[in-house]
Each structure stands twice: as structure tokens, then as C-alpha cells.
XYZ file of C-alpha atoms in Angstrom:
695
model
C 0.151 -0.170 -0.025
C 1.720 3.422 -1.066
C -0.224 6.201 0.457
C 0.746 9.916 -0.760
C -0.081 12.095 2.258
C 0.777 15.676 1.998
C 2.830 18.070 0.333
C 4.510 21.161 2.299
C 5.985 24.232 1.535
C 5.792 23.727 -2.669
C 6.892 26.596 -4.546
C 4.047 27.425 -6.573
C 4.367 29.430 -10.104
C 1.734 32.133 -10.767
C -0.475 31.636 -13.628
C -3.825 33.267 -13.091
C -5.700 30.123 -12.201
C -6.095 28.565 -8.687
C -3.111 25.996 -8.140
C -4.013 22.345 -8.319
C -0.915 19.909 -7.301
C -0.876 16.443 -8.146
C 1.817 13.359 -7.351
C 3.045 10.869 -10.313
C 4.996 7.756 -9.867
C 5.434 4.436 -11.368
C 5.606 1.060 -9.282
C 6.849 -2.671 -10.379
C 4.895 -3.879 -13.059
C 1.823 -1.399 -12.757
C 2.634 1.249 -14.532
C 2.055 5.300 -14.248
C -0.273 6.634 -11.180
C -1.371 9.358 -10.114
C -3.255 11.220 -7.048
C -6.284 13.388 -7.793
C -5.197 17.317 -7.585
C -5.768 19.166 -4.433
C -6.335 22.724 -4.497
C -4.925 23.562 -0.989
C -2.483 26.152 -2.002
C 1.016 25.238 -1.232
C 0.385 22.765 1.560
C -1.639 20.204 -0.368
C -3.046 17.106 1.882
C -3.903 14.278 -0.221
C -4.074 11.425 1.815
C -4.599 8.936 -1.512
C -3.775 5.018 -1.280
C -2.751 3.056 -4.191
C -3.195 -0.880 -3.291
C -0.905 -3.357 -5.422
C -1.173 -7.028 -5.049
C 2.401 -8.214 -5.457
C 3.829 -12.105 -4.523
C 6.228 -10.976 -1.958
C 8.390 -14.192 -2.277
C 9.007 -13.839 -5.971
C 12.700 -13.267 -6.915
C 11.144 -10.321 -9.576
C 10.052 -8.382 -6.592
C 12.586 -9.101 -4.255
C 15.063 -7.929 -6.492
C 12.878 -4.686 -7.159
C 12.954 -3.847 -3.552
C 16.754 -4.807 -3.334
C 17.719 -2.292 -6.564
C 14.659 0.420 -7.531
C 13.871 3.548 -5.751
C 10.585 5.277 -6.251
C 10.416 8.730 -7.990
C 7.537 10.968 -6.843
C 7.300 13.902 -9.084
C 4.583 17.113 -8.360
C 2.998 18.922 -10.955
C 0.584 21.629 -11.110
C -2.516 20.387 -13.194
C -3.295 23.944 -14.294
C 0.190 24.705 -15.711
C 0.257 25.415 -19.199
C 3.654 24.044 -19.777
C 2.718 19.896 -19.116
C 6.067 18.903 -18.964
C 6.695 21.733 -15.995
C 7.241 20.028 -12.901
C 7.119 21.752 -9.071
C 9.425 18.850 -7.542
C 10.851 15.720 -7.653
C 12.511 13.348 -4.856
C 13.465 9.680 -4.654
C 13.159 6.937 -2.193
C 14.672 3.633 -2.023
C 12.838 0.648 -1.369
C 15.525 -1.189 -0.149
C 14.587 -0.410 3.310
C 11.555 -2.438 2.819
C 13.321 -5.771 2.947
C 13.792 -5.339 6.149
C 10.590 -3.730 7.839
C 7.411 -3.956 6.623
C 6.227 -0.228 7.294
C 8.154 2.846 6.365
C 6.971 6.582 6.153
C 9.173 9.467 4.882
C 9.060 12.910 4.056
C 11.078 13.490 1.182
C 12.747 16.742 0.263
C 11.611 17.933 -3.543
C 14.044 19.647 -5.811
C 12.941 21.608 -9.136
C 14.937 21.320 -12.668
C 17.361 23.215 -11.481
C 18.067 21.032 -8.179
C 17.126 23.749 -5.581
C 14.439 23.272 -2.740
C 11.656 22.719 -3.923
C 8.906 22.006 -0.667
C 8.873 18.457 0.722
C 6.476 15.459 -0.150
C 5.498 12.727 2.600
C 5.009 9.216 1.557
C 4.300 5.961 3.368
C 4.473 2.582 2.328
C 3.107 -0.627 4.136
C 3.791 -4.375 2.831
C 0.804 -6.150 3.933
C -0.212 -9.949 4.003
C -3.850 -9.996 2.632
C -5.444 -13.052 2.574
C -7.899 -13.765 -0.929
C -10.987 -11.902 -0.137
C -14.075 -14.649 0.397
C -17.434 -13.920 -0.034
C -19.801 -13.457 2.996
C -23.269 -13.748 3.671
C -24.285 -11.230 6.285
C -28.148 -12.128 6.188
C -29.268 -13.268 9.834
C -30.663 -16.612 10.716
C -34.368 -16.620 9.965
C -34.503 -13.395 8.385
C -36.099 -12.888 4.651
C -33.256 -10.782 2.789
C -35.604 -9.131 1.092
C -36.966 -7.746 3.991
C -34.184 -6.645 5.048
C -32.879 -4.684 1.543
C -33.620 -1.281 0.757
C -36.046 0.045 -1.769
C -33.988 2.225 -4.098
C -35.130 4.754 -6.840
C -32.306 5.890 -9.544
C -31.628 9.125 -10.398
C -29.485 11.296 -12.263
C -25.816 9.966 -13.137
C -26.648 6.662 -11.356
C -27.291 8.001 -7.896
C -29.559 6.400 -5.520
C -30.933 7.016 -2.418
C -32.844 5.299 0.780
C -36.095 6.671 2.278
C -35.198 7.492 5.922
C -37.033 5.678 8.815
C -39.077 7.794 11.037
C -37.471 8.681 13.950
C -34.188 9.863 14.474
C -32.232 12.232 11.738
C -30.516 9.924 9.052
C -26.864 10.437 8.165
C -25.327 9.314 4.800
C -23.394 6.152 4.121
C -22.001 7.188 0.536
C -19.923 5.282 -1.640
C -18.829 6.588 -4.810
C -16.948 4.993 -8.043
C -14.571 7.318 -9.650
C -12.941 6.168 -12.165
C -12.276 2.648 -13.943
C -9.004 2.443 -16.090
C -8.425 -1.297 -17.257
C -4.852 -2.630 -18.714
C -4.944 -2.472 -22.871
C -4.388 -6.382 -22.800
C -7.630 -6.694 -21.154
C -9.583 -3.996 -23.291
C -8.116 -6.351 -26.401
C -10.460 -8.970 -25.363
C -11.974 -10.780 -28.105
C -16.010 -9.528 -28.408
C -15.369 -7.353 -25.659
C -18.446 -4.486 -26.362
C -19.060 -2.581 -22.413
C -17.989 -2.949 -18.947
C -19.999 -2.307 -15.745
C -19.354 -2.392 -11.925
C -21.365 -4.614 -9.704
C -21.032 -3.559 -6.001
C -21.793 -6.348 -3.047
C -23.267 -4.044 -0.649
C -22.980 -6.694 2.307
C -26.252 -8.021 0.483
C -28.599 -4.837 1.489
C -29.186 -4.020 -2.325
C -29.942 -6.301 -4.649
C -28.303 -6.044 -8.309
C -26.556 -2.274 -7.494
C -24.326 -1.985 -11.027
C -22.787 0.753 -12.702
C -24.244 1.708 -16.378
C -22.510 0.203 -18.967
C -19.749 1.822 -20.817
C -17.150 1.028 -23.187
C -13.491 0.795 -21.803
C -11.161 3.620 -23.308
C -7.595 3.603 -23.419
C -7.145 6.668 -21.066
C -9.607 5.280 -18.301
C -13.224 5.628 -17.695
C -15.131 8.175 -15.694
C -17.778 6.137 -13.739
C -19.474 8.929 -12.199
C -22.049 6.693 -9.636
C -22.540 7.139 -6.065
C -24.647 4.780 -3.808
C -26.006 6.750 -0.947
C -27.852 4.773 2.024
C -29.052 6.754 4.740
C -28.133 5.091 8.412
C -30.647 5.551 11.469
C -30.021 3.740 14.635
C -33.212 1.395 14.236
C -33.025 1.028 10.765
C -32.184 -3.062 9.293
C -28.949 -1.405 7.181
C -27.540 -0.122 10.905
C -28.352 -3.750 12.146
C -25.872 -5.043 9.152
C -23.197 -2.233 10.266
C -23.077 -3.543 13.775
C -22.555 -6.841 12.806
C -20.046 -6.312 10.204
C -18.288 -3.787 12.209
C -17.886 -5.447 15.343
C -17.248 -8.814 13.679
C -13.459 -10.284 14.941
C -12.890 -10.930 10.912
C -11.798 -7.592 9.391
C -13.110 -8.927 5.720
C -16.393 -9.167 6.948
C -16.784 -5.602 6.694
C -14.998 -5.546 3.106
C -17.254 -4.339 0.089
C -16.580 -5.977 -2.866
C -16.694 -4.542 -6.396
C -16.829 -6.828 -9.450
C -15.425 -5.424 -13.088
C -17.829 -7.295 -15.744
C -17.777 -7.455 -19.098
C -20.328 -7.860 -21.944
C -19.546 -10.026 -24.597
C -20.919 -11.333 -27.889
C -21.901 -14.630 -26.069
C -23.257 -12.896 -22.870
C -21.255 -11.238 -19.687
C -18.094 -12.566 -17.530
C -16.487 -11.631 -14.419
C -12.994 -9.460 -15.136
C -11.831 -8.849 -11.857
C -12.617 -7.912 -8.294
C -11.311 -4.865 -6.051
C -12.824 -4.252 -2.115
C -12.722 -1.668 0.201
C -13.313 -1.925 3.415
C -15.985 -0.199 5.680
C -14.307 -0.624 8.944
C -11.000 0.843 7.948
C -12.463 3.903 5.571
C -14.795 4.377 8.988
C -11.548 4.907 11.674
C -9.561 7.171 9.278
C -12.704 9.412 8.604
C -11.354 10.815 5.521
C -13.835 9.826 2.684
C -11.131 10.674 0.088
C -10.368 8.812 -3.106
C -8.213 5.637 -3.093
C -7.387 3.643 -6.035
C -7.936 0.045 -5.646
C -6.382 -2.639 -7.776
C -8.285 -4.771 -9.768
C -7.252 -8.380 -9.350
C -8.677 -11.222 -11.863
C -8.901 -15.185 -10.849
C -4.717 -15.343 -11.140
C -4.743 -12.631 -8.644
C -2.930 -10.618 -10.868
C -3.976 -6.565 -11.585
C -6.253 -6.019 -14.576
C -6.439 -2.410 -13.809
C -7.231 0.337 -10.996
C -10.522 1.750 -9.479
C -10.451 4.643 -7.892
C -13.027 4.726 -5.047
C -14.461 6.656 -1.775
C -16.332 5.320 1.011
C -17.657 8.166 3.644
C -18.419 6.258 6.423
C -17.333 7.326 9.958
C -20.202 9.261 10.835
C -22.713 6.484 9.591
C -20.988 3.531 11.355
C -20.726 6.006 14.675
C -24.323 6.143 14.243
C -24.748 2.306 13.766
C -22.504 1.335 16.411
C -22.439 3.831 19.236
C -25.387 5.825 19.212
C -25.698 6.519 22.929
C -21.941 7.595 22.968
C -19.988 11.238 22.619
C -16.975 10.672 20.353
C -13.921 12.628 19.819
C -10.972 11.637 17.290
C -7.911 13.561 17.332
C -5.850 12.960 13.955
C -3.377 14.813 12.355
C -1.410 18.177 13.149
C -0.873 20.361 9.484
C 1.024 23.554 8.824
C 3.424 23.104 11.748
C 6.644 24.428 10.276
C 7.342 27.086 12.817
C 7.405 24.495 15.682
C 9.572 22.150 13.624
C 12.216 25.305 13.896
C 11.698 25.891 17.506
C 14.345 24.038 19.631
C 12.650 24.371 23.240
C 10.107 22.101 21.885
C 10.658 18.270 21.529
C 7.411 16.535 21.580
C 3.980 17.919 21.205
C 0.658 16.352 22.568
C -2.806 17.443 22.487
C -4.741 17.866 25.500
C -8.528 17.416 25.237
C -11.606 18.620 27.773
C -15.024 17.514 26.746
C -17.626 20.051 27.719
C -16.714 19.805 31.607
C -17.545 16.123 31.506
C -15.754 15.130 35.136
C -14.661 11.829 33.782
C -13.428 13.583 30.696
C -11.174 16.422 31.256
C -7.435 16.243 30.286
C -7.474 13.869 28.322
C -4.230 13.241 26.524
C -2.974 11.689 23.213
C 0.314 10.078 22.964
C 3.352 12.650 22.465
C 4.866 12.500 19.347
C 8.960 13.833 18.538
C 7.694 16.880 16.323
C 10.501 15.623 13.792
C 8.229 12.763 12.924
C 7.946 12.684 8.818
C 3.420 13.387 9.480
C 2.086 13.773 12.956
C -0.867 11.681 13.626
C -1.805 11.398 17.032
C -4.681 8.645 15.845
C -6.603 9.082 19.237
C -9.983 8.344 19.915
C -12.388 8.536 23.219
C -15.970 8.307 24.070
C -18.215 8.520 26.760
C -21.383 6.894 27.280
C -24.885 9.029 27.228
C -26.894 6.363 28.667
C -30.180 7.459 29.927
C -30.237 8.638 33.323
C -26.216 8.500 33.490
C -24.130 10.979 35.547
C -22.253 11.629 31.826
C -25.916 12.598 30.291
C -26.582 14.705 33.557
C -23.540 16.807 33.597
C -24.007 17.521 29.721
C -27.583 18.233 29.911
C -26.870 20.633 32.665
C -23.566 22.242 30.612
C -26.382 22.346 27.131
C -28.829 24.014 29.231
C -26.546 26.468 31.161
C -27.668 29.397 28.516
C -23.437 30.064 28.335
C -22.427 28.671 25.192
C -19.012 28.165 26.003
C -20.018 25.782 28.888
C -20.511 23.312 26.066
C -17.315 23.598 24.298
C -14.976 20.645 23.648
C -11.721 22.323 23.746
C -8.440 20.778 21.927
C -5.163 22.222 23.751
C -2.282 21.131 21.562
C 0.976 21.565 24.363
C 4.784 21.086 23.771
C 7.109 19.294 26.170
C 10.781 20.678 26.289
C 13.860 18.381 26.406
C 13.588 19.185 30.603
C 10.420 17.646 30.557
C 8.537 21.100 30.982
C 5.386 21.578 29.370
C 3.928 24.849 27.775
C 0.609 25.514 25.725
C 1.322 26.246 22.065
C -2.802 26.594 20.924
C -6.040 25.971 21.262
C -9.378 25.539 19.241
C -12.675 24.194 19.744
C -15.947 22.558 18.683
C -19.266 23.666 20.523
C -21.944 21.011 20.948
C -24.470 23.673 20.890
C -23.551 23.836 16.828
C -23.872 20.049 16.452
C -27.290 20.275 17.820
C -28.016 23.464 15.479
C -26.555 22.251 12.308
C -27.896 18.443 12.925
C -24.796 16.648 11.976
C -21.649 15.094 13.354
C -18.087 17.433 12.647
C -16.178 14.699 10.805
C -12.774 15.420 9.941
C -13.119 19.233 10.577
C -9.400 21.123 10.605
C -9.175 23.402 13.564
C -7.006 26.237 12.996
C -5.427 26.636 16.634
C -5.089 30.285 17.962
C -2.234 30.810 20.011
C -0.881 34.275 22.298
C 1.191 35.058 19.301
C -1.744 35.160 16.834
C -2.398 31.904 14.165
C -0.929 28.000 14.657
C -1.031 25.421 13.068
C -4.241 23.433 12.209
C -5.613 19.939 13.842
C -7.350 17.530 11.991
C -10.561 16.392 14.417
C -13.837 14.734 14.287
C -16.339 15.208 17.180
C -19.351 12.587 17.028
C -22.752 12.057 18.999
C -25.268 14.710 17.572
C -27.994 11.562 17.723
C -26.883 11.142 21.638
C -27.510 15.038 22.273
C -30.879 15.030 20.251
C -32.375 12.344 22.683
C -31.326 14.315 25.247
C -33.984 16.713 24.760
C -31.647 19.672 24.258
C -32.499 20.515 20.836
C -32.473 23.878 20.041
C -35.932 25.101 19.430
C -37.461 25.040 15.523
C -37.028 28.304 14.184
C -34.529 29.241 16.458
C -31.861 32.435 15.370
C -29.116 30.627 13.637
C -30.901 27.294 12.872
C -29.561 25.481 9.896
C -31.879 24.966 7.219
C -30.923 21.435 5.819
C -31.693 21.733 2.493
C -30.939 25.669 1.580
C -27.641 26.747 0.887
C -26.071 28.727 3.645
C -23.027 30.408 4.034
C -20.837 31.712 7.004
C -17.970 34.012 7.320
C -16.871 33.479 10.886
C -12.993 35.055 10.711
C -9.873 36.530 9.338
C -6.199 35.904 10.035
C -3.855 38.217 7.973
C -0.387 36.666 7.129
C 2.639 38.099 5.933
C 3.374 41.461 4.975
C -0.583 42.047 5.646
C -0.105 41.622 9.404
C 1.693 44.999 9.819
C 0.398 46.308 6.928
C -0.613 50.496 8.132
C -3.068 50.834 4.963
C -5.319 48.020 6.023
C -7.715 50.113 8.809
C -11.244 47.722 8.047
C -11.406 44.713 6.339
C -15.029 42.989 4.860
C -15.827 39.899 2.634
C -17.824 40.090 -0.617
C -18.967 36.872 -1.315
C -20.194 35.838 -4.961
C -22.727 32.566 -4.669
C -22.608 31.923 -8.251
C -25.209 34.407 -8.417
C -27.690 32.859 -6.667
C -28.513 35.478 -4.338
C -29.890 37.482 -7.040
C -30.335 41.474 -6.344
C -29.057 41.172 -2.813
C -25.611 41.907 -2.535
C -23.690 39.612 -0.202
C -20.936 41.382 1.975
C -19.795 41.060 5.778
C -19.811 44.132 8.012
C -16.579 46.370 7.857
C -14.584 45.351 10.958
C -11.703 47.004 12.212
C -8.170 45.366 12.231
C -7.050 45.350 16.261
C -3.100 44.208 16.169
C -2.390 41.034 14.463
C -5.433 38.857 15.700
C -8.416 37.478 14.145
C -10.664 39.602 12.378
C -14.167 38.187 13.524
C -17.236 38.743 11.023
C -19.978 36.025 12.496
C -21.896 36.950 9.065
C -24.325 34.020 8.202
C -26.776 34.205 5.353
C -28.906 31.284 4.098
C -29.993 30.967 0.255
C -33.655 28.662 0.339
C -33.828 27.704 -3.597
C -37.219 26.343 -3.258
C -38.225 23.626 -6.108
C -38.559 24.764 -9.473
C -37.112 28.261 -9.102
C -34.891 30.075 -11.673
C -32.082 29.646 -8.961
C -31.892 25.974 -8.441
C -32.279 25.522 -12.317
C -29.043 27.864 -12.109
C -27.463 25.668 -9.165
C -28.228 22.393 -11.134
C -26.539 24.127 -14.305
C -23.432 25.168 -12.310
C -23.042 21.684 -10.625
C -23.270 19.794 -14.460
C -21.119 21.480 -16.532
C -17.955 20.774 -17.715
C -15.948 23.380 -15.937
C -15.497 22.804 -12.579
C -14.473 26.186 -11.542
C -18.335 27.239 -12.505
C -19.451 25.856 -9.293
C -16.977 28.187 -7.198
C -18.274 30.031 -4.275
C -15.683 33.357 -4.298
C -14.602 34.784 -1.205
C -13.211 38.328 -1.796
C -11.708 40.084 0.857
C -11.430 43.703 0.960
C -9.932 46.405 3.010
C -10.786 50.102 3.528
C -7.244 52.390 4.218
C -7.363 55.216 6.602
C -8.745 57.948 3.985
C -11.875 55.233 3.632
C -10.228 54.085 0.159
C -11.309 50.670 -0.858
C -8.364 48.274 -2.407
C -8.741 44.321 -2.989
C -6.483 42.077 -0.750
C -7.212 39.211 -2.196
C -9.603 36.211 -2.953
C -10.453 32.472 -1.809
C -12.575 30.114 -2.581
C -14.719 26.668 -2.411
C -16.156 24.343 -5.082
C -19.446 23.012 -4.533
C -18.462 20.366 -7.055
C -15.660 19.362 -4.876
C -17.806 19.234 -1.794
C -20.400 17.102 -3.633
C -17.805 14.397 -4.250
C -16.761 14.210 -1.081
C -20.006 14.166 0.506
C -19.057 16.656 2.904
C -20.251 20.515 3.945
C -17.166 22.590 4.424
C -15.754 23.976 7.528
C -12.592 24.936 7.938
C -9.977 27.287 6.333
C -9.431 29.093 3.063
C -6.703 30.762 1.917
C -6.850 33.842 0.475
C -4.413 34.620 -2.639
C -3.373 38.288 -3.494
C -4.004 39.238 -7.267
C -0.939 40.425 -7.347
C 0.324 36.333 -7.530
C 0.194 33.282 -6.006
C 1.130 34.368 -2.746
C -1.282 33.744 0.476
C -1.977 36.691 2.416
C -4.475 35.691 4.414
C -6.674 32.587 5.922
C -10.696 33.237 6.097
C -12.495 31.159 8.705
C -16.011 29.989 6.304
C -18.337 27.076 6.313
C -20.735 26.140 3.605
C -23.766 23.986 4.419
C -25.108 22.719 0.798
C -24.981 19.049 0.092
C -29.275 18.556 0.523
C -29.695 21.620 -1.682
C -27.062 19.932 -4.327
C -28.964 16.708 -4.081
C -32.006 18.405 -4.999
C -30.630 20.348 -7.942
C -28.894 17.746 -9.176
C -32.179 15.821 -9.964
C -34.055 18.700 -10.615
C -35.931 18.985 -14.149
C -37.421 21.840 -15.464
C -41.107 21.085 -15.087
C -43.639 20.632 -18.324
C -46.480 23.259 -18.036
C -49.388 22.492 -16.361
C -51.227 22.397 -19.631
C -49.133 20.288 -21.800
C -48.468 16.695 -22.140
C -44.318 15.281 -21.654
C -43.543 12.397 -23.348
C -39.671 11.488 -22.395
C -38.126 8.128 -24.026
C -35.206 6.892 -22.709
C -33.005 3.862 -23.106
C -33.466 0.933 -25.273
C -32.387 -2.335 -25.103
C -31.849 -4.470 -28.421
C -32.129 -7.988 -29.283
C -29.295 -9.981 -30.511
C -30.873 -10.339 -33.841
C -30.946 -6.729 -34.419
C -27.808 -6.348 -33.230
C -26.318 -9.032 -35.622
C -28.698 -7.827 -38.446
C -26.075 -6.247 -40.618
C -28.814 -4.265 -42.769
C -29.930 -2.281 -39.144
C -27.062 0.542 -38.693
C -29.263 2.968 -36.899
C -32.511 3.023 -34.396
C -34.556 5.760 -33.566
C -38.295 5.693 -31.990
C -41.270 7.302 -33.550
C -43.906 8.534 -31.062
C -47.673 8.064 -32.164
C -49.667 10.609 -29.285
C -53.293 10.792 -30.881
C -52.681 12.503 -33.825
C -51.796 15.571 -31.350
C -48.181 16.517 -32.809
C -46.569 15.930 -36.268
C -44.266 13.286 -36.639
C -41.365 15.729 -36.852
C -42.060 16.522 -33.397
C -42.751 13.125 -32.142
C -39.311 11.386 -33.298
C -36.026 10.916 -31.374
C -32.619 11.459 -32.691
C -31.166 8.309 -34.357
C -28.446 6.618 -32.848
C -25.984 3.938 -34.103
C -26.794 0.407 -33.164
C -23.659 -0.248 -31.814
C -23.223 2.133 -29.147
C -22.674 0.833 -25.922
C -25.825 2.240 -24.349
C -28.936 3.518 -26.096
C -30.402 6.562 -24.403
C -32.165 8.739 -26.386
C -32.681 11.472 -23.490
């Protein structure tokens, strides 16, 4: 398993577009591989894993480890010169002959051999048993009764109606890209391929649309969503597989099947593990090898599984859980010689049994700082913890329900000191009716900004059942099916921190033009010292069904140009004379939010218009997943006094496909002589198309 974790201090070149760095490498017999592009400035985080099936006892692979080095090259996807790299680093593989796991932060060099930042990579050799097919049907149950009735929506999306009662959370599987090896594509008689999904036996016949294999790979663009509540039948299945002692019981199997002239056949199988992905909490894309019957790779399948909140809802619905994960952007601490180790203290809203919790201490010079900490508190009805938390939530003081994360450093002599802190407010969880899954918390220190800590806080279901939910319609309550934008605060960086020409700051928001004539702009706030400038601005756009604004959002989401779905934040300053200047601009991409199935909640780089220089960090949130799903499914309704006819897919018989006299097919509709034949005729399509959809 090769995992590209992150890059830091990349030397990005200005080119008028947002930077989109990605990492490329080649491994053994598996050819070229590359990560997805990351739009996170000079310190992108990928956390993208590539799995390759190898015979670790073979002479060829042993020799490869002995002799070879992996070369990792970082490119910017938006560079006009496609050959221009940002940096390159090499990693000898011989170390893997004596250890099964390595992780290194590798220094990058540009074409002139000058320092160009670093890339952090881990490689792990795992002894993985052959995946086995399993039945998750409980004894004495009816599989059809446990299965979910699904409705197909646009682009292969599927949804399940939620069980009444506790609010559902989505378990989301996405199949993004399939690449088959050339020799597989050349198999005689192969006409199309599809991917069959075994989602623990819950959904019969779950399968992607058929597609004709392309040499460059196919964008599958398929999503399957199951809404999980505590008492739904799917939750029973999740509990069974996650709590099993055999990790393979939580494998989701993905079978690539081919259609040929003589029928269908399996080309290979990939799998992704629910238990593992729920622990990671990222929902980021991983590239899985597709293995044929002989265990050799026949291609790769890019997949993501967003499962953390759903698994917690099924397994730990009566608990409040806190995860402390990676520390990011801590370059200044690396250079601080007074700090040798780092750890995080957690105070869970004043709960007596959950104060001063500590992660393990990590050496600050480690290649990557991942605390890997998780702690759960049972909120069983009537328990002392539940009573304490109820008191905090009802006190009227929001700070009483804060979960604090305090980063501390330990000197070589053993002295401890505080380096920064941040918090997650449990009232916010209740207000937004959503768990916080892998959110980036900027740590505030006495000197201003600090590193960023990745955390999760899960427990909204248990909090809701305690009867402390804010009243409906309360100020600030989130509308789950609307577009809500919050601008919290701004932290200046670099020379802007001490720029005396910046007297006041405000932010203008371009939300795809969805606000009509309403100008979205924060209040103008005076800059005081070098601390954060607080705006505390919020605006919600309802986008009702059938509205022009909902149609406009749909157009932005389905266009080929991803930038059409960017929400822009333009930071402007006012000097002491009152003149306004543009300081910089940041953005959040709604299409990327949809792919990751996660609302934006964290910092956005503000880049100067004078070049690719980050001048500030803007703390924002965008809640839009519900309205985006509604927009994608939206189709302009026919007039109330009209008759609408739709012609979709057609399946041809083998006799017609083999009839050489037929080259094209179309459909004519006889609608009671209400329209001309020309109006009721589809466009002709060639019968050899992989899928006949008249649209």
C-alpha cells in the first residue's frame, strides 16, 4: 500500500488559475499512477492510497525492492506547460526488505536542483488473505425484507427514504474512475464493462451503467447513498460487520464485469473495507487494484467511502466520541528548538470523567504527526455523564458546551507549555443537526495563528435524544435543504499583518449569482493588532423547488468546467482615508464538496491578485449538500396544460444487433395525432453504441 499523504512548502508559479498540485509515480509492473489534484495552496493534503497485489516471495519483486527507487514528481494540473514539474524526490525501496512499513518526508528538488518543498509518503507491505464472499443475512430473516428499496436518480445516484425517528446520516460510496489494462480491453468480443457492487447484500442488483472501455480510462461517476438511522435494518448489518472479529466481513466487493457477444463474464474484483475507512474518517479517494482470477492486476478503480458518521450512528449512537488526527502546517514548531515533543489535551465540555484527556506524545521531527487518538463517553439515559452534559447545554452559556483541544509542547527537560487551542461547540452540532467529521481546526496561540488540527466530534444523535435540541426556528438554526454561507473570521498573513494601510476589512461573496439583487457582504470590521478579525456573518439561500435559482445551481454543478461551481470570497480592505482595495480572493468549490459528500467547514487560503501569494486565511463554512442533491435531481417541469413524453433507454435483441442491414435506430411516437411526426421522433443512434439512451 503506497499512500501519498501531503506536500509542504511547494513553490507554486503564478499562472492566473488556482493551483492544483498532484503527485505522479510508477511502481513495479503497474505502470504510471497519479493522485487527484488538490486545491489547497502550497501545503496540499492528499491522503490517497494505492493498493497493489504482489507476490512478496517472488524473486522478481525481491530484486525490485533491492535495486529500485520510487520517484515522486509533483506537477500543477493548471500549468500551461504540461512538462513543467514543481519538484521531484526519490525513495529507495531497500528499507522494505527489513521492515514492513516506512514513512518519510522527502525533500523535493526542481529542474535546477534547488529546494522545492517536500512530499510525505508511506509504504506498507501487508499480508492480505484472499477476499471471501460472505453472507450477512441473519438466520431466520428474509433478505428481501432487509433490503432497501432504491430509486435511481441522475448519473447513477441512489437514495433510500429514511426511517422515521432519529435524523439519518449518509453512508456514501462513490465509484469515480475505472482504468483497465490494454490487454484486457483487447479481449475478443468485449463490447462494454460495468461494476457490480456487493454492499453487504443490502441492495440487490446494484450496478453501474455499462460503458465502452477507453484506453485513457472511464469516468464512472456513480454514487450510492444509504441513509443510516439507529433502528433501520441497515444499521443492524453495519453493527454486525464492524463488530466482527474478522476484518474481511466488512469488505465491500466491487466486481468488474464485461459484456461480450456470448454473454457476460467477470474480469476482476476490488474491495474497500468499511471498518478501516470509518476509522480514517476522510472519505478521500483511494485507488484500488482490480484483481483477476489469477490474482494479477487487470486495472484500477478509484473509489471513496464516506462512512465515519454512519458507522458511529449504527454502533455508538448513545456515545459522544472525539477523534484527534493529524497536525498540519506546523513548520514554525519544527524550527523551535525549545520543543521536543507534541501532544493534545482534550476537555470534553467539562465532563468529570473526560477532562484533561491526553493523546500520546509525538516527536515533532516525525515525518507526519498523526495522534491517532479516539475517546468515547457513554451518554446512556440517566447516567451521570448525560446529566452533566444536559446541565452544560442548558446553562445559557455556550462556552459551557465547548470541547477544547489544546496543543502542548514538551521541552527536552520535560517542561510543558501551551502552544495553541481551538474548540468545537456541541450547541453547534445540535443547531446544524450534523456530526463534525474530519474538520480542520485552526489553533489560536497568544502570538496569533498556529498549526491546524484535524478532529472529529460525533454524537449529535445522543445529544438530540437528551432533549436539548434548540427550538425550531431558533436564530441561527441551519436549514438542511438550503444553501447556507458563514464567514467567521480572518487571519492576516505575511506583510499584511503589519500593513498600516489596512484599517478595516470586509468580505464580498459571489455565490454563483444565486442571491439575485441581494449583495452578500460582511460588515466592515476594524483591524486590531495581529489577531483574527471576526465577522460572524451568515446568510441562507432557500432555493425553492422549481425556482430559476435552483435551475442555475444545477447548471453550475453539471457543467464540464468545474470552476463554474466556485463560491468566491473577495477580501477587501479600507485604508485610513476610506479608499477600498482588494486584498485577495479565496474560493470553495461546490462540485468538490459534492464528490466528498462533506460540507465545507474550515479555512480558505486568500490569494493576492498580484501573484500566487497567500495573504490571509479565511475561516468559513458552507452547508449545501441537501440543496445540491435536490438541484442535481431537478428537471424543469412541463407546463401544467401540456403533455410531456420522455423516451429513455432501449435494449436491442441479439437478432437486431446481428442484422447487418440495420445501422441506426430511433423511436417514433403516435400521440393521438396531437403533434406532427417530426415533433415525436427521437434522434437516430447507431445501434453499436454501448448504451442506447435517447434522452
